[in-house]
PDB file of C-alpha atoms in Angstrom:
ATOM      1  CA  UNK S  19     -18.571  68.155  40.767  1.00  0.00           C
ATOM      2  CA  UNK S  20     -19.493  68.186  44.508  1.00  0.00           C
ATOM      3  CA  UNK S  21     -16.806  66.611  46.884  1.00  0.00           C
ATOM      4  CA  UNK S  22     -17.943  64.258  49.196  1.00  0.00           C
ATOM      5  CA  UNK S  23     -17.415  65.399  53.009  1.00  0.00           C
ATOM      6  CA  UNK S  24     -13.993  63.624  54.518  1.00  0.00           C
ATOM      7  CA  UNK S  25     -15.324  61.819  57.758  1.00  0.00           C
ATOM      8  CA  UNK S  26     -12.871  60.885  60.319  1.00  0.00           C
ATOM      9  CA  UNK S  27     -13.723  57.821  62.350  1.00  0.00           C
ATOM     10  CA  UNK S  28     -12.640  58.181  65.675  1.00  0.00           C
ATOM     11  CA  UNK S  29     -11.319  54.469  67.242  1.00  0.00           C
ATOM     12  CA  UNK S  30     -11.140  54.022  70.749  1.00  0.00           C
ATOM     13  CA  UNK S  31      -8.216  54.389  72.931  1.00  0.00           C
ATOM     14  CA  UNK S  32      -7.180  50.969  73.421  1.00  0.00           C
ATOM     15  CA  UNK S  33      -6.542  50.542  76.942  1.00  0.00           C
ATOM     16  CA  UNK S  34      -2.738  49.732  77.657  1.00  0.00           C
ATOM     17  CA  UNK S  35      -1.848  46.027  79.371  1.00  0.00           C
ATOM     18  CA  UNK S  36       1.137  45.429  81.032  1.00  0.00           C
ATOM     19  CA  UNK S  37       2.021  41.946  82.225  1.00  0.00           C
ATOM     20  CA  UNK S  38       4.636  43.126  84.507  1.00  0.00           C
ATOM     21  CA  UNK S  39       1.885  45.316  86.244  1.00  0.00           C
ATOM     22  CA  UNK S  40      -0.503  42.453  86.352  1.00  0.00           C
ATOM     23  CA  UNK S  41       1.359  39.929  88.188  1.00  0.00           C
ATOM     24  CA  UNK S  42       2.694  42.353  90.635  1.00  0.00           C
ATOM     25  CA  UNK S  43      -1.135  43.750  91.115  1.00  0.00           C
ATOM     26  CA  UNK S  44      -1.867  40.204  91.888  1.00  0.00           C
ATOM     27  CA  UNK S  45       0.935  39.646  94.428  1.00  0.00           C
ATOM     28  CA  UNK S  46       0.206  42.666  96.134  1.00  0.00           C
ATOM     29  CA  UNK S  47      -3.575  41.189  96.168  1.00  0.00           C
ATOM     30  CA  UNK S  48      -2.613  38.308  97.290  1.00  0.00           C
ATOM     31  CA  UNK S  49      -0.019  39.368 100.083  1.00  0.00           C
ATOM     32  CA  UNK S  50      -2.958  41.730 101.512  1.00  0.00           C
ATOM     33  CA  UNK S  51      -6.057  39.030 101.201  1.00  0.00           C
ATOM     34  CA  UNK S  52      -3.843  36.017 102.720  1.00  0.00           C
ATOM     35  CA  UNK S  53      -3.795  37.355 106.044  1.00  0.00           C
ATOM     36  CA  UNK S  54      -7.582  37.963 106.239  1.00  0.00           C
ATOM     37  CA  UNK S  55      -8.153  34.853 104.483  1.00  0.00           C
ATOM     38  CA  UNK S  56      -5.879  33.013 107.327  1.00  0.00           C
ATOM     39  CA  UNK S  57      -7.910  35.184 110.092  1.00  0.00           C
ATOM     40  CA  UNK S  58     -11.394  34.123 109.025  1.00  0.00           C
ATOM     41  CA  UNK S  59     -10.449  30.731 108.396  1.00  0.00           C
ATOM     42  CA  UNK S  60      -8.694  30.285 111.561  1.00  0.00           C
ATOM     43  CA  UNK S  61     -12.135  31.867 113.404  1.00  0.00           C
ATOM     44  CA  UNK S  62     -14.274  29.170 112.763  1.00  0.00           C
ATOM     45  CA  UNK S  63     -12.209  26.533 114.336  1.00  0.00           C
ATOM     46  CA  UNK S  64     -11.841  25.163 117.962  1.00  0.00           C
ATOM     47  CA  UNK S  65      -8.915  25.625 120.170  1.00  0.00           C
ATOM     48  CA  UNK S  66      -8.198  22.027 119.597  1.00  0.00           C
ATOM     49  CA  UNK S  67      -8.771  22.266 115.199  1.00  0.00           C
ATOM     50  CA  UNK S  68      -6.642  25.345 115.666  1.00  0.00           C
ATOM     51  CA  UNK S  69      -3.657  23.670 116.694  1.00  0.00           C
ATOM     52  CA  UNK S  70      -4.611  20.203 114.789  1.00  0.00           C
ATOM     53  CA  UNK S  71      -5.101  21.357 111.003  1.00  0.00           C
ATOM     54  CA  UNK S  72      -3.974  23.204 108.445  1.00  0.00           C
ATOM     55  CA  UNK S  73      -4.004  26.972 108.580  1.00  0.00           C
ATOM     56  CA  UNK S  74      -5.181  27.846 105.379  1.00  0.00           C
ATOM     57  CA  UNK S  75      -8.530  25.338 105.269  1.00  0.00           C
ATOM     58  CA  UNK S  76     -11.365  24.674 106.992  1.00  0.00           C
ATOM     59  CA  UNK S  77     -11.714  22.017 109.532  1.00  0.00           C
ATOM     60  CA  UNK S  78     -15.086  19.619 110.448  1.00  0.00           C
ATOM     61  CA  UNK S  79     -15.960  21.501 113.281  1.00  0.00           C
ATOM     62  CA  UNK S  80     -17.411  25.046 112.412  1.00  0.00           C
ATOM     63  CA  UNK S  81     -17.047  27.003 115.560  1.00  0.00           C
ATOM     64  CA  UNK S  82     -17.293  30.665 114.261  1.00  0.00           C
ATOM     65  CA  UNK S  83     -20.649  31.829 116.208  1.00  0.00           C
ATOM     66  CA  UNK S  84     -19.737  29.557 119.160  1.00  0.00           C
ATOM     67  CA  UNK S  85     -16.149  31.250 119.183  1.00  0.00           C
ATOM     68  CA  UNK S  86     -18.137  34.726 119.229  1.00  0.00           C
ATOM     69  CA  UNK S  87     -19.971  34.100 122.320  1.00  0.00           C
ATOM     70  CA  UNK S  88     -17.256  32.910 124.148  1.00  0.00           C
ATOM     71  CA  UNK S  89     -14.947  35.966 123.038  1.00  0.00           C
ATOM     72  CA  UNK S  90     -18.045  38.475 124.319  1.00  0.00           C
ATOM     73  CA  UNK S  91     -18.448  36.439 127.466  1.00  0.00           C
ATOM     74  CA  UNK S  92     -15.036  35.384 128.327  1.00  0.00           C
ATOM     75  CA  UNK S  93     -13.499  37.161 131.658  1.00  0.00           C
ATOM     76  CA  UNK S  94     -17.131  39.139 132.354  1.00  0.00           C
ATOM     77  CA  UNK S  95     -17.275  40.329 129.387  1.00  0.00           C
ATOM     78  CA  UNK S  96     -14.230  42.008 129.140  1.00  0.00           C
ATOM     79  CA  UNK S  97     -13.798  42.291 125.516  1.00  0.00           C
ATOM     80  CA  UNK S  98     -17.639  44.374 125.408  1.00  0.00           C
ATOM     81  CA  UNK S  99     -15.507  46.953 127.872  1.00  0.00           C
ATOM     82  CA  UNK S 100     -12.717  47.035 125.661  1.00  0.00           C
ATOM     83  CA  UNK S 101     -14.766  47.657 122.401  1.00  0.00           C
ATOM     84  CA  UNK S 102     -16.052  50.660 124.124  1.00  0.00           C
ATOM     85  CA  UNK S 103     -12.900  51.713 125.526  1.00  0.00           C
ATOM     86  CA  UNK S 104     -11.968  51.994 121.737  1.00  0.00           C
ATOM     87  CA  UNK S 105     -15.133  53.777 120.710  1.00  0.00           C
ATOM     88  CA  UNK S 106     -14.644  56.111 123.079  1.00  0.00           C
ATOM     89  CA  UNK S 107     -11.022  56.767 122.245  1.00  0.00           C
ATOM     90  CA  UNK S 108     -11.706  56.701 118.336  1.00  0.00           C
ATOM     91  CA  UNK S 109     -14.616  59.568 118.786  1.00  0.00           C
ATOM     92  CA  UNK S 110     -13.166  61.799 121.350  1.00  0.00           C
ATOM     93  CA  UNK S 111      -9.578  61.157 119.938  1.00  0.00           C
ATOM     94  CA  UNK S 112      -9.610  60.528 115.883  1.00  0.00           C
ATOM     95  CA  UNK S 113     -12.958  63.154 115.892  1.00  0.00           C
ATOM     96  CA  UNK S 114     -11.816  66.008 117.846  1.00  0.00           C
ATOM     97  CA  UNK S 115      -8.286  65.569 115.885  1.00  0.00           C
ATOM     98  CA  UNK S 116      -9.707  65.430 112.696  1.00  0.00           C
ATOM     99  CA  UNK S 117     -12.028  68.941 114.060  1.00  0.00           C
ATOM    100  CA  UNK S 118      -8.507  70.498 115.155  1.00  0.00           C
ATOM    101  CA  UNK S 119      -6.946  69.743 111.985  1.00  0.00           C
ATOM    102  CA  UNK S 120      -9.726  70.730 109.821  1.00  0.00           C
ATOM    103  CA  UNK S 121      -9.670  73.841 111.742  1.00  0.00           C
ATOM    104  CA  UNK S 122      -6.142  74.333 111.619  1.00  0.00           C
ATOM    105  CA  UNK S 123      -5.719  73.577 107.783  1.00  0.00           C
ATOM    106  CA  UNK S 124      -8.399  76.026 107.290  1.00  0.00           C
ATOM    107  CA  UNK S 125      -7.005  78.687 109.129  1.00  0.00           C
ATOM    108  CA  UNK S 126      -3.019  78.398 107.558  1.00  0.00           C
ATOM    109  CA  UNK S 127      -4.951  78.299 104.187  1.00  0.00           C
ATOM    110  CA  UNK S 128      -6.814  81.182 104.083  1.00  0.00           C
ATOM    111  CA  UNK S 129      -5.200  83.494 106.530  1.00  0.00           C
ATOM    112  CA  UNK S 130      -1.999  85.385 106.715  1.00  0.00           C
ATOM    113  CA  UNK S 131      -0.241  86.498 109.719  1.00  0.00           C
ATOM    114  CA  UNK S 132       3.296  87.059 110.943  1.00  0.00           C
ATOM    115  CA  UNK S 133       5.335  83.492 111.577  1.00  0.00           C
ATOM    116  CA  UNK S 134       3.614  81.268 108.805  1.00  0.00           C
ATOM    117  CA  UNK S 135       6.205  80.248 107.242  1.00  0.00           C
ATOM    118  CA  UNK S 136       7.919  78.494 110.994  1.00  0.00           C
ATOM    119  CA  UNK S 137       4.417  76.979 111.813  1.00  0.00           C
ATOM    120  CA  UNK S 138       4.616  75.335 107.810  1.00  0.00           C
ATOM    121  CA  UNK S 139       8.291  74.032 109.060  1.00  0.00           C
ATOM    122  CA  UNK S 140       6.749  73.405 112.272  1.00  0.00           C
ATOM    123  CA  UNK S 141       4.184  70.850 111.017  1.00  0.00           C
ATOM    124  CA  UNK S 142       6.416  69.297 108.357  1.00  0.00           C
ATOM    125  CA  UNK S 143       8.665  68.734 110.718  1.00  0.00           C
ATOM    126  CA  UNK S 144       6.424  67.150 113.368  1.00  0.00           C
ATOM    127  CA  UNK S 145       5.003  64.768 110.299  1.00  0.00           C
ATOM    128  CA  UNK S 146       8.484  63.667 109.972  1.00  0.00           C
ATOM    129  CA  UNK S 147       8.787  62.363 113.775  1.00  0.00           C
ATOM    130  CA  UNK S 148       7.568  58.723 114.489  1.00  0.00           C
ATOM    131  CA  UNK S 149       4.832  58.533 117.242  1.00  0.00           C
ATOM    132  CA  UNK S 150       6.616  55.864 118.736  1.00  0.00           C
ATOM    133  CA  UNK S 151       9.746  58.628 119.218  1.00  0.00           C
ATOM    134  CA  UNK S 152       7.141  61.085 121.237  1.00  0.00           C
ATOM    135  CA  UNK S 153       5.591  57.976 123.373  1.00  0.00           C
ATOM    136  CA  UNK S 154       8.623  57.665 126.503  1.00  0.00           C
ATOM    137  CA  UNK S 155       8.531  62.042 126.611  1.00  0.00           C
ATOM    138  CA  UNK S 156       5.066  61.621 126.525  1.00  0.00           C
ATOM    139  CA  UNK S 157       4.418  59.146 129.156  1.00  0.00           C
ATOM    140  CA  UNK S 158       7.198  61.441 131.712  1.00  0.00           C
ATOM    141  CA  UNK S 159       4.815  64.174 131.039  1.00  0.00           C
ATOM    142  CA  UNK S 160       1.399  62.822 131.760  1.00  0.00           C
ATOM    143  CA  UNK S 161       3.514  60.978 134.889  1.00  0.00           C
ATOM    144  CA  UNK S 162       4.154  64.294 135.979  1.00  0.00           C
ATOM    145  CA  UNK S 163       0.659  65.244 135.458  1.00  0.00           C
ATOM    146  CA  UNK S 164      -1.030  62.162 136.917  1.00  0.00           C
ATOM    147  CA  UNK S 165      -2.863  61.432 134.015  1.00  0.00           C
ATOM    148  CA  UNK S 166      -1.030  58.236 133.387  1.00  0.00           C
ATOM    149  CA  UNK S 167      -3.654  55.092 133.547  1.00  0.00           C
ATOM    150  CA  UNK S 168      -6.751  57.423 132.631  1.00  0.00           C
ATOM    151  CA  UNK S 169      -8.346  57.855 129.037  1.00  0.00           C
ATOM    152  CA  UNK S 170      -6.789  61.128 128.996  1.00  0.00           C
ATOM    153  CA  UNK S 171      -3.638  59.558 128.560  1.00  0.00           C
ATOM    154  CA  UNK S 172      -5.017  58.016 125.106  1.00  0.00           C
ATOM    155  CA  UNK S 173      -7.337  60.658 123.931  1.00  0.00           C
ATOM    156  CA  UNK S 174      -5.164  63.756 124.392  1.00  0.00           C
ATOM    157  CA  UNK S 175      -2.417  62.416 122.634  1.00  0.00           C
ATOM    158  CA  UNK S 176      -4.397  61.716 119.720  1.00  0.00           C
ATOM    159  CA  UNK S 177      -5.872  64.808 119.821  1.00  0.00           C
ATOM    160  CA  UNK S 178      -2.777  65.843 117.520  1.00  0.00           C
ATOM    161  CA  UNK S 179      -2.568  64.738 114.494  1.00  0.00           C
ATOM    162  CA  UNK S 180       0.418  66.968 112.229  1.00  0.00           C
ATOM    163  CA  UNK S 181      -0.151  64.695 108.755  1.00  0.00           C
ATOM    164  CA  UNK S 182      -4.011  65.530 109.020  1.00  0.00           C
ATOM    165  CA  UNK S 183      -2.925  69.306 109.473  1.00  0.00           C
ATOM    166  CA  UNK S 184      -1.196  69.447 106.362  1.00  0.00           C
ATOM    167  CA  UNK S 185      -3.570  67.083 104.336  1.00  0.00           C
ATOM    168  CA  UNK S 186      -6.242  69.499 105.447  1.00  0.00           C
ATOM    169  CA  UNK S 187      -3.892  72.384 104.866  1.00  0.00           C
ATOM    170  CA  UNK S 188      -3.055  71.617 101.305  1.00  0.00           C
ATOM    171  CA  UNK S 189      -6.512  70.461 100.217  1.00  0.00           C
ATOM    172  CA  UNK S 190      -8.323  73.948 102.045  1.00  0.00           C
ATOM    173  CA  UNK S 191      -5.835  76.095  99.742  1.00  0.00           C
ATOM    174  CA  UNK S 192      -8.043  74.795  96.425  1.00  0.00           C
ATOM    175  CA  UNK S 193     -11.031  73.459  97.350  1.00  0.00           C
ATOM    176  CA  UNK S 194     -12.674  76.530  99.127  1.00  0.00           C
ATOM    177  CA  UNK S 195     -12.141  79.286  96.417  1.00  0.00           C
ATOM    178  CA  UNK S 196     -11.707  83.069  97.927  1.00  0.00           C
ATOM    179  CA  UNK S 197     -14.359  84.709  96.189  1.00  0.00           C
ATOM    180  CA  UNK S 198     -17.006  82.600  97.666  1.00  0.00           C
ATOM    181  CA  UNK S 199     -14.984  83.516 101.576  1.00  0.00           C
ATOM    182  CA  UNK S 200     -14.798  87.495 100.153  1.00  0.00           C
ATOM    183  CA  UNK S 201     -18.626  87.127  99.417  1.00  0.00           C
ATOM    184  CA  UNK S 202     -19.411  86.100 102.435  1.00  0.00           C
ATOM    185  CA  UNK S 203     -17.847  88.664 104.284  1.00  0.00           C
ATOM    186  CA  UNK S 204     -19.385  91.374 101.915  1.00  0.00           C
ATOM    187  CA  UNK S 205     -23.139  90.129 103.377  1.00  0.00           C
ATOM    188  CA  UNK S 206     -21.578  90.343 106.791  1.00  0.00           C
ATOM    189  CA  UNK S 207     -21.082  86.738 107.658  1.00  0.00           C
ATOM    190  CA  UNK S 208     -18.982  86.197 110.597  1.00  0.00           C
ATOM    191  CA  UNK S 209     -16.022  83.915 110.233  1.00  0.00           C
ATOM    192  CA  UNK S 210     -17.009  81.040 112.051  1.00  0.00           C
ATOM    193  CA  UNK S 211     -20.436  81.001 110.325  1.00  0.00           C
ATOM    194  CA  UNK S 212     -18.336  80.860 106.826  1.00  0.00           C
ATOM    195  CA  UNK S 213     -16.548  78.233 107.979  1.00  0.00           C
ATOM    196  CA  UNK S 214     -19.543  75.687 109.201  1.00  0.00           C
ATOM    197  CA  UNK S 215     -22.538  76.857 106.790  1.00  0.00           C
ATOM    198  CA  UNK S 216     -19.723  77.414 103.527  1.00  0.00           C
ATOM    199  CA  UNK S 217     -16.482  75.949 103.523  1.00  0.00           C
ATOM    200  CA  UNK S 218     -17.012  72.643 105.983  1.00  0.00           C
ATOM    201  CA  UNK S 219     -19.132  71.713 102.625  1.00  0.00           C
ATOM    202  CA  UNK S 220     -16.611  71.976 100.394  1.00  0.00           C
ATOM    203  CA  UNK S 221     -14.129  70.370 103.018  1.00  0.00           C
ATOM    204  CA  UNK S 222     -16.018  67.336 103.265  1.00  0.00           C
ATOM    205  CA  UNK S 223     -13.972  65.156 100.934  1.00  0.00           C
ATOM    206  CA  UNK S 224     -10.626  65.751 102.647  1.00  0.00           C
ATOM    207  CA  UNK S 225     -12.390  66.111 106.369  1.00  0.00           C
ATOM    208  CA  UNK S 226     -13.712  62.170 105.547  1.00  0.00           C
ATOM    209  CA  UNK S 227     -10.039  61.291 104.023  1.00  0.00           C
ATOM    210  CA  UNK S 228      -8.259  63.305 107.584  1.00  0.00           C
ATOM    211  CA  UNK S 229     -11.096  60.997 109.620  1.00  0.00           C
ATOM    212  CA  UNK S 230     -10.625  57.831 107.955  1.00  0.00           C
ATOM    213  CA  UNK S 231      -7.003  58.033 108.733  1.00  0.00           C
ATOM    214  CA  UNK S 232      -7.385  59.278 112.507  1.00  0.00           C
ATOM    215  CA  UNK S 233     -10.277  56.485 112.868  1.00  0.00           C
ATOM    216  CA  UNK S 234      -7.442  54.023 111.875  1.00  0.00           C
ATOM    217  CA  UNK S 235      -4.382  55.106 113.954  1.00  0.00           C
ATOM    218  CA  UNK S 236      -6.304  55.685 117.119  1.00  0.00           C
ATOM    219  CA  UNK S 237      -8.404  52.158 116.559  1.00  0.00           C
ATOM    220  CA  UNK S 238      -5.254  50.372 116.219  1.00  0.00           C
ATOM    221  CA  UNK S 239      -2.943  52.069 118.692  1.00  0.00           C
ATOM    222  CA  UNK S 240      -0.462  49.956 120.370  1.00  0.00           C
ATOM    223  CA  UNK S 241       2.275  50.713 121.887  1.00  0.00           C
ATOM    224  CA  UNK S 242       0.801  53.959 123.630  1.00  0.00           C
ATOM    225  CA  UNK S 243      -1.416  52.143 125.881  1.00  0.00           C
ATOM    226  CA  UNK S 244       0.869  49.579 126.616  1.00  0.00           C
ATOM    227  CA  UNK S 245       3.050  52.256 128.456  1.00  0.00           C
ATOM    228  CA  UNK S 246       0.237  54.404 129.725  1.00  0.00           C
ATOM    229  CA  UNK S 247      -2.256  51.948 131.000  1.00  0.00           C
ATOM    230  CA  UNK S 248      -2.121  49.409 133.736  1.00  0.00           C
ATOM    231  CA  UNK S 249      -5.581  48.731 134.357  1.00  0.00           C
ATOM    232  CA  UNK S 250      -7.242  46.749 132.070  1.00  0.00           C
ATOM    233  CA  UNK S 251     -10.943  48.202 133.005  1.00  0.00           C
ATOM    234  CA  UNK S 252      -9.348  51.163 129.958  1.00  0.00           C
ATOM    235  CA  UNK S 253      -7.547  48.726 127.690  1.00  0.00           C
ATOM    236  CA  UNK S 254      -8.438  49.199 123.835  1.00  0.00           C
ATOM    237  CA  UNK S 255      -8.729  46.162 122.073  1.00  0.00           C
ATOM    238  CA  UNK S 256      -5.388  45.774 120.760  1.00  0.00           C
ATOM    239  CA  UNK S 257      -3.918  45.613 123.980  1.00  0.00           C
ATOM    240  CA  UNK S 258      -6.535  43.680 125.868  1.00  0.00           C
ATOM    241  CA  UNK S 259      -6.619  41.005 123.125  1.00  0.00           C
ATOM    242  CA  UNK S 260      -2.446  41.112 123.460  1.00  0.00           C
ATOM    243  CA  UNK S 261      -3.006  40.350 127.183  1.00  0.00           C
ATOM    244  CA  UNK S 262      -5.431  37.260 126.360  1.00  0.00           C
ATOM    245  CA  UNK S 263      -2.430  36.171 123.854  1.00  0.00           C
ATOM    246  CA  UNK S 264       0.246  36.463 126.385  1.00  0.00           C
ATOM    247  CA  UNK S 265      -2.058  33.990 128.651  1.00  0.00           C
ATOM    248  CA  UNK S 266      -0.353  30.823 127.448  1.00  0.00           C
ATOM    249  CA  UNK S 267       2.807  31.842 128.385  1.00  0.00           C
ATOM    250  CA  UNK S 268       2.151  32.854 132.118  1.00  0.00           C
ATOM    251  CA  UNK S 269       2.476  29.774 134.796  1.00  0.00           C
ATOM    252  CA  UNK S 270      -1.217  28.805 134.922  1.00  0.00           C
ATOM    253  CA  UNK S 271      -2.648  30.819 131.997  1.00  0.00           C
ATOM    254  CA  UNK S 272      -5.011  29.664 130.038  1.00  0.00           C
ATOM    255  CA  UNK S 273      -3.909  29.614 126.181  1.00  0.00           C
ATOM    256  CA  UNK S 274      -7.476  31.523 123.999  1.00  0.00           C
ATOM    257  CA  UNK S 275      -5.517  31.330 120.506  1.00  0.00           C
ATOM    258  CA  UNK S 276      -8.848  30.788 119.200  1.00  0.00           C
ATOM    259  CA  UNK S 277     -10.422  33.574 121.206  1.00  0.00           C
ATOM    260  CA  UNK S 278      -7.921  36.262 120.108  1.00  0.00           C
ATOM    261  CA  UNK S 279      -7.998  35.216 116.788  1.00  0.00           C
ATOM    262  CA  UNK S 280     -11.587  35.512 116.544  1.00  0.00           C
ATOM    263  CA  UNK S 281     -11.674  38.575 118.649  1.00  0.00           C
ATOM    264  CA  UNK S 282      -9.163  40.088 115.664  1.00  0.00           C
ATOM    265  CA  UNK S 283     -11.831  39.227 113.190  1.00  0.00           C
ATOM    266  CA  UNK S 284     -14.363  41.299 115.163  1.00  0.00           C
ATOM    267  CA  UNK S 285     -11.768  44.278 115.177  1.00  0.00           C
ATOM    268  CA  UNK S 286     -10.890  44.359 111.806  1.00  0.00           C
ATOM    269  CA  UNK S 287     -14.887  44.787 111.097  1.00  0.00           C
ATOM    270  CA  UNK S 288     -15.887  48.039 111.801  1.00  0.00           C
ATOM    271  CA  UNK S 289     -12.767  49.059 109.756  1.00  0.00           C
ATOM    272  CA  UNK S 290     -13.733  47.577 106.860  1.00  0.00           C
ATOM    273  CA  UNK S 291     -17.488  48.793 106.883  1.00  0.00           C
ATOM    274  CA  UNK S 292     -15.878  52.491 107.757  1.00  0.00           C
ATOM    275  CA  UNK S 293     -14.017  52.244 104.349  1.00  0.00           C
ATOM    276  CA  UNK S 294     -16.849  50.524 102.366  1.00  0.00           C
ATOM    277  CA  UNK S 295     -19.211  53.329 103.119  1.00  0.00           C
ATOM    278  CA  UNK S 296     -17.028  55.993 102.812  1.00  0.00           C
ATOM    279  CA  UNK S 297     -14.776  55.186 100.064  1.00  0.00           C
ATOM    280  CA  UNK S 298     -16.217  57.663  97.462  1.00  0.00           C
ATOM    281  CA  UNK S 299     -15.503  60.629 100.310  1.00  0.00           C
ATOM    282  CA  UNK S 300     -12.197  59.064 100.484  1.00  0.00           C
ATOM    283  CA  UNK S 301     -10.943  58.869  96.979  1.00  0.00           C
ATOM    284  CA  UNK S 302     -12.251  62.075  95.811  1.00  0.00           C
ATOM    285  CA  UNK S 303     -10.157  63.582  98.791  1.00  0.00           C
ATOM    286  CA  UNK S 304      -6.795  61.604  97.850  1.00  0.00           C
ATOM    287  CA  UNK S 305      -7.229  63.277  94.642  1.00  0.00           C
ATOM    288  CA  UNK S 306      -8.283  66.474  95.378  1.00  0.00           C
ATOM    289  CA  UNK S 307      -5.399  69.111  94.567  1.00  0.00           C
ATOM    290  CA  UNK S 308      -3.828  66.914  91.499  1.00  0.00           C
ATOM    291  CA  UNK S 309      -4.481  68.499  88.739  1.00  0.00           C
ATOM    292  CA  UNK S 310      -4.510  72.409  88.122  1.00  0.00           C
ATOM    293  CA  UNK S 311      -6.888  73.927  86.333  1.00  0.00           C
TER     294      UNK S 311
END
């Protein structure tokens, strides 16, 4: 009597819901959207609907592109000077730091030589120190220097970055295996060629996640140019569009609110279109390294 074959259906994994984990997914979602809500809102209104209406709606008068032209032409164009100010700082500074650290991490991963183990403590220690800690030694340095109230007071600074050094540290150690470096060196590739034609490939995930985080720290540095900088011909924009803020409180200065609020918007744009297009880069770097094979 032939048996008839067993057959094993196979359901799916039913996916596991948590309302706990829902609502506080939605109040985190909510407490970062209500702020950028508020901001573009609050851009479309007048200085007068500003102070006149609700914060959260919109008001009769849409001012948004009005608003725009005034924040690009207000004091000769000053905010135009500032945008580049913080182009210039965000590619010299946040590229040639993520470069170093790339570099860096590369290097520590792949090579050994005598004192390793104090340059690991080294960095982990320096990720551990607040930048605002560094910012008065800093400032009695460049003082010293004369570099104080010059780019090179912003860029140089951010030339260092110690949590990109380890990102890039940790991620070179798996993602660029050593038989593909010992190959290399077998068909008499030089080092430097490896590293640019072979492994900057591979590095690409965690070079975009080291940049993304550079871009964000040098675009939206604060308190270093406030100390540095005095002339506002080298202000970024968050300290220029502080200065326009602090207007209303100064004995015949003019209150902007709307101004600064809609110069914030413009800001926090490039940002977001940075992390739109390279958010697959950026989450394949975060979890790079997480699982062993």
């Amino acid at each position: 009597m032939a048996t008839r074959p067993l057959v094993i259906k196979h359901r799916p994994a039913r996916t596991r819901r948590s309302a706990t984990l829902t609502v506080l997914t939605a109040l985190m979602l909510v407490y970062t959207l209500l702020p950028l809500a508020w901001l573009v809102i609050n851009a479309t209104k007048t200085q007068e609907g500003l102070l006149n209406s609700f914060g959260l709606w919109f008001t009769g008068d849409f001012a948004l592109f009005d608003n725009i032209a005034t924040t690009f032409a207000y004091q000769d164009g000053a905010f135009t000077r500032w945008l580049l100010n913080t182009l210039l700082y965000v590619v010299v500074g946040a590229g040639g730091a993520t470069l170093l650290a790339t570099l860096g991490g590369y290097g520590l991963a792949k090579f050994d030589f005598p004192g390793k183990k104090a340059v690991f403590a080294t960095v982990i220690g320096a990720v551990a120190v607040p930048g605002t800690a560094l910012a008065v030694p800093t400032f009695l340095m460049f003082a010293s220097m004369g570099l104080t109230n010059t780019p090179w007071a912003i860029i140089i600074p951010s030339l260092v970055s110690p949590f990109g050094l380890y990102l890039m540290w940790t991620y070179s150690a798996d993602a660029v295996p050593q038989e593909i470096l010992e190959s290399a060196r077998v068909d008499g590739s030089g080092e430097f060629r490896t590293f640019f034609r072979i492994s900057l490939p591979l590095l690409a995930p965690g070079f975009v996640t080291v940049l993304l985080f550079n871009v964000v720290a040098t675009w939206n540095n604060f308190f270093l140019p406030l100390i540095m900088l005095k002339n506002p011909d080298w202000y970024p924009l968050t300290l220029g569009l502080y200065t326009w803020n602090e207007q209303a409180a100064t004995t015949g200065g003019e209150a902007v609110f709307n101004l600064v609020i809609t110069g914030s918007l413009l800001t926090i744009v490039p940002l977001v279109a940075a992390f739109l297009l390279l958010q697959r880069y950026w989450q394949s770097g975060l979890a790079a390294g997480s699982v062993k094979e």
